Amino acid sequence: QVQLVESGGGLVQAGGSLRLSCVASGRTFSRYAMGWFRQAPGKEREFVAAISWSVGYRYYGDSVKGRFTISRDNAKNTVYLQMNSLKPEDTAVYYCAAGPTTGWRPSEWVDWGQGTQVTVSS
């Protein structure tokens, strides 16, 4: 099992930026794919981005392509989500996830963090 702790959420105006961090502990971090999901009130959990464990292939949800960037630092057991040009519709709780593959379905991921709130005001 991998323990995940997110940080970096907060309140930002539309057009602004935030960087989320997720620190992992437990099993070998570098062997896991890492991802970010988000969930707004009354909506299903939505795939945001994922990065593979080996060569760092990156995948993004359609709604964030060109605005968000996922990266990882295996030496620090940390995955990041740089969010630029934020919109009010990006408001949600953002969750970090670890798993064997970079799938877009939440069910494909094994371990989850507690989440960090991101609120974008108009």
XYZ file of N, CA and C in Angstrom, residues 8-119:
336
model
N -1.383 22.066 -1.348
C -1.297 23.091 -2.373
C -2.621 23.651 -2.844
N -3.726 23.091 -2.367
C -5.012 23.621 -2.766
C -5.270 24.984 -2.134
N -6.346 25.618 -2.575
C -6.689 26.919 -2.027
C -7.670 27.657 -2.906
N -7.806 28.951 -2.626
C -8.712 29.823 -3.362
C -7.895 30.691 -4.315
N -8.316 30.734 -5.573
C -7.603 31.525 -6.579
C -8.620 32.128 -7.525
N -8.280 33.270 -8.088
C -9.161 33.895 -9.056
C -9.019 33.236 -10.423
N -10.060 33.339 -11.203
C -10.024 32.801 -12.560
C -8.835 33.392 -13.323
N -8.157 32.529 -14.062
C -6.961 32.940 -14.782
C -5.676 32.725 -14.005
N -5.802 32.445 -12.729
C -4.634 32.241 -11.884
C -4.076 30.835 -11.970
N -3.081 30.574 -11.116
C -2.382 29.293 -11.125
C -2.252 28.743 -9.716
N -2.165 27.435 -9.644
C -1.863 26.725 -8.409
C -1.008 25.523 -8.759
N -0.204 25.083 -7.806
C 0.535 23.840 -7.974
C 0.217 22.921 -6.811
N -0.330 21.775 -7.148
C -0.614 20.753 -6.152
C 0.571 19.805 -6.046
N 0.787 19.312 -4.820
C 1.826 18.324 -4.576
C 1.213 17.117 -3.898
N 1.805 15.983 -4.135
C 1.362 14.747 -3.497
C 2.608 13.958 -3.111
N 2.791 13.788 -1.811
C 3.935 13.040 -1.305
C 3.504 11.629 -0.977
N 4.269 10.666 -1.445
C 3.949 9.258 -1.243
C 4.913 8.608 -0.266
N 4.412 7.657 0.479
C 5.251 6.858 1.363
C 4.738 5.435 1.335
N 5.580 4.505 1.738
C 5.187 3.110 1.714
C 6.014 2.351 0.704
N 5.354 1.717 -0.237
C 6.059 0.930 -1.236
C 6.835 1.820 -2.195
N 7.613 1.204 -3.037
C 8.505 1.924 -3.939
C 7.716 2.844 -4.856
N 7.850 4.130 -4.625
C 7.079 5.124 -5.362
C 7.365 5.061 -6.846
N 8.612 4.863 -7.200
C 8.991 4.951 -8.607
C 8.386 3.846 -9.454
N 7.852 2.806 -8.829
C 7.269 1.701 -9.592
C 5.770 1.881 -9.828
N 5.195 2.967 -9.383
C 3.765 3.192 -9.510
C 3.471 4.300 -10.523
N 2.425 4.086 -11.300
C 1.853 5.202 -12.042
C 1.164 6.115 -11.032
N 1.192 7.416 -11.321
C 0.576 8.393 -10.429
C -0.434 9.216 -11.206
N -1.497 9.567 -10.525
C -2.529 10.317 -11.225
C -3.212 11.333 -10.332
N -3.955 12.200 -10.987
C -4.796 13.178 -10.305
C -6.225 13.058 -10.841
N -7.155 13.068 -9.902
C -8.573 13.092 -10.215
C -9.187 14.268 -9.475
N -10.395 14.617 -9.843
C -11.106 15.662 -9.120
C -12.582 15.314 -9.030
N -13.212 15.868 -8.012
C -14.633 15.613 -7.814
C -15.304 16.873 -7.298
N -16.242 17.362 -8.071
C -17.035 18.518 -7.684
C -18.311 18.030 -7.002
N -18.954 18.860 -6.190
C -20.179 18.442 -5.497
C -21.241 17.958 -6.475
N -21.794 16.790 -6.190
C -22.843 16.241 -7.018
C -22.394 15.625 -8.314
N -21.090 15.540 -8.533
C -20.568 14.974 -9.781
C -19.689 13.770 -9.491
N -19.475 12.964 -10.530
C -18.608 11.808 -10.403
C -17.136 12.239 -10.390
N -16.315 11.352 -9.856
C -14.877 11.611 -9.852
C -14.365 11.599 -11.290
N -13.597 12.612 -11.636
C -13.180 12.846 -13.022
C -11.664 12.730 -13.155
N -11.222 12.046 -14.197
C -9.794 11.925 -14.492
C -9.234 13.285 -14.902
N -8.092 13.652 -14.320
C -7.435 14.911 -14.659
C -6.130 14.656 -15.418
N -5.253 13.858 -14.824
C -3.951 13.622 -15.446
C -3.298 12.396 -14.822
N -2.378 11.797 -15.575
C -1.629 10.647 -15.070
C -0.251 10.630 -15.701
N 0.678 10.016 -14.978
C 2.041 9.895 -15.471
C 2.536 8.492 -15.166
N 3.170 7.867 -16.132
C 3.627 6.494 -15.956
C 4.825 6.454 -15.024
N 5.131 5.240 -14.559
C 6.216 5.123 -13.577
C 7.573 5.059 -14.226
N 7.656 4.659 -15.475
C 8.969 4.423 -16.076
C 9.478 5.642 -16.849
N 9.049 5.802 -18.076
C 9.601 6.868 -18.909
C 8.821 8.167 -18.803
N 7.819 8.177 -17.962
C 7.108 9.418 -17.721
C 6.107 9.827 -18.776
N 5.459 8.845 -19.422
C 4.374 9.189 -20.342
C 3.281 9.915 -19.572
N 2.709 10.938 -20.187
C 1.716 11.775 -19.526
C 0.398 11.738 -20.288
N -0.676 11.753 -19.546
C -2.021 11.720 -20.120
C -2.872 12.751 -19.409
N -3.783 13.355 -20.164
C -4.619 14.419 -19.603
C -6.071 14.249 -20.004
N -6.953 14.687 -19.108
C -8.353 14.765 -19.460
C -8.570 15.912 -20.450
N -9.600 15.787 -21.267
C -9.839 16.782 -22.317
C -10.040 18.186 -21.747
N -10.653 18.274 -20.586
C -10.988 19.586 -20.037
C -9.782 20.354 -19.504
N -8.633 19.687 -19.353
C -7.467 20.360 -18.784
C -6.275 20.389 -19.732
N -6.395 19.765 -20.869
C -5.278 19.735 -21.822
C -4.853 21.149 -22.198
N -3.538 21.360 -22.180
C -2.991 22.671 -22.522
C -2.936 23.641 -21.363
N -3.576 23.290 -20.236
C -3.577 24.181 -19.067
C -2.876 23.550 -17.863
N -3.003 22.241 -17.708
C -2.424 21.545 -16.557
C -1.228 20.714 -17.010
N -0.265 20.558 -16.098
C 0.905 19.730 -16.374
C 1.194 18.849 -15.167
N 1.320 17.557 -15.411
C 1.678 16.618 -14.352
C 3.164 16.292 -14.474
N 3.808 16.158 -13.329
C 5.222 15.782 -13.315
C 5.501 15.007 -12.040
N 6.633 14.348 -11.994
C 6.983 13.587 -10.801
C 8.473 13.701 -10.538
N 8.825 13.605 -9.264
C 10.207 13.589 -8.823
C 10.361 12.339 -7.973
N 10.886 11.280 -8.586
C 10.986 10.005 -7.867
C 11.942 10.091 -6.682
N 12.925 10.958 -6.748
C 13.861 11.108 -5.637
C 13.176 11.687 -4.404
N 12.107 12.451 -4.636
C 11.369 13.068 -3.530
C 10.042 12.378 -3.258
N 9.768 11.288 -3.994
C 8.495 10.569 -3.841
C 7.304 11.512 -3.984
N 7.386 12.396 -4.933
C 6.379 13.445 -5.069
C 5.897 13.558 -6.513
N 4.607 13.758 -6.650
C 4.012 14.058 -7.947
C 3.364 15.434 -7.843
N 3.432 16.193 -8.924
C 2.926 17.561 -8.941
C 1.841 17.722 -10.010
N 0.992 18.695 -9.793
C 0.041 19.096 -10.811
C 0.086 20.613 -10.891
N 0.689 21.123 -11.945
C 0.724 22.560 -12.181
C -0.535 22.936 -12.944
N -1.310 23.840 -12.373
C -2.585 24.237 -12.962
C -2.532 25.708 -13.327
N -2.642 25.986 -14.604
C -2.619 27.359 -15.105
C -3.953 27.702 -15.752
N -4.170 28.991 -15.945
C -5.399 29.473 -16.587
C -6.634 28.837 -15.963
N -6.692 28.865 -14.670
C -7.785 28.204 -13.955
C -9.125 28.852 -14.236
N -10.143 28.011 -14.261
C -11.511 28.444 -14.540
C -12.408 28.079 -13.359
N -13.527 28.755 -13.187
C -14.440 28.378 -12.090
C -14.865 26.914 -12.161
N -14.987 26.370 -13.347
C -15.383 24.959 -13.480
C -14.292 23.986 -13.050
N -13.101 24.477 -12.746
C -12.050 23.624 -12.186
C -12.220 23.430 -10.683
N -13.169 24.139 -10.089
C -13.409 24.009 -8.651
C -13.819 22.589 -8.302
N -13.094 21.989 -7.370
C -13.346 20.601 -6.978
C -12.372 20.214 -5.869
N -12.603 19.047 -5.308
C -11.594 18.417 -4.466
C -10.692 17.589 -5.387
N -9.411 17.794 -5.279
C -8.440 17.112 -6.126
C -7.778 15.987 -5.332
N -7.771 14.800 -5.931
C -7.237 13.617 -5.290
C -6.027 13.094 -6.045
N -5.040 12.685 -5.298
C -3.875 12.008 -5.843
C -4.129 10.502 -5.767
N -3.641 9.774 -6.765
C -3.851 8.328 -6.793
C -2.601 7.621 -7.279
N -2.444 6.392 -6.829
C -1.328 5.543 -7.257
C -1.876 4.206 -7.724
N -1.244 3.649 -8.742
C -1.728 2.378 -9.254
C -0.788 1.764 -10.261
N -1.166 0.599 -10.787
C -0.281 -0.108 -11.714
C -0.304 0.443 -13.137
N -1.381 1.142 -13.499
C -1.492 1.657 -14.870
C -2.045 3.075 -14.856
N -1.985 3.714 -16.005
C -2.444 5.106 -16.115
C -3.855 5.191 -16.679
N -4.757 4.381 -16.163
C -6.120 4.376 -16.670
C -6.909 5.612 -16.278
N -7.995 5.879 -16.999
C -8.810 7.057 -16.705
C -9.964 6.746 -15.759
N -10.196 5.466 -15.511
C -11.281 5.093 -14.603
C -10.767 5.067 -13.163
N -11.503 5.656 -12.225
C -11.072 5.606 -10.819
C -10.878 4.178 -10.313
N -11.661 3.243 -10.820
C -11.571 1.853 -10.356
C -10.239 1.198 -10.709
N -9.484 1.790 -11.632
C -8.198 1.221 -12.037
C -7.057 1.620 -11.102
N -7.352 2.503 -10.156
C -6.340 2.994 -9.246
C -6.517 2.358 -7.878
N -5.392 2.170 -7.189
C -5.405 1.364 -5.964
C -5.427 2.220 -4.702
N -4.527 3.181 -4.643
C -4.389 3.972 -3.412
C -4.759 5.430 -3.688
N -5.373 6.055 -2.678
C -5.871 7.424 -2.832
C -5.460 8.278 -1.640
N -5.246 9.568 -1.929
C -5.058 10.527 -0.859
C -6.394 11.028 -0.346
N -6.343 11.920 0.644
C -7.560 12.451 1.252
C -8.166 13.598 0.458
N -7.394 14.181 -0.425
C -7.911 15.247 -1.264
C -7.554 16.630 -0.753
N -7.501 17.586 -1.677
C -7.254 18.977 -1.332
C -8.218 19.845 -2.153
N -8.821 20.809 -1.490
C -9.847 21.626 -2.132
C -9.209 22.716 -2.995
N -9.706 22.845 -4.206
C -9.334 23.935 -5.103
C -10.606 24.699 -5.441
N -10.593 25.998 -5.177
C -11.747 26.840 -5.477
C -11.294 27.991 -6.367
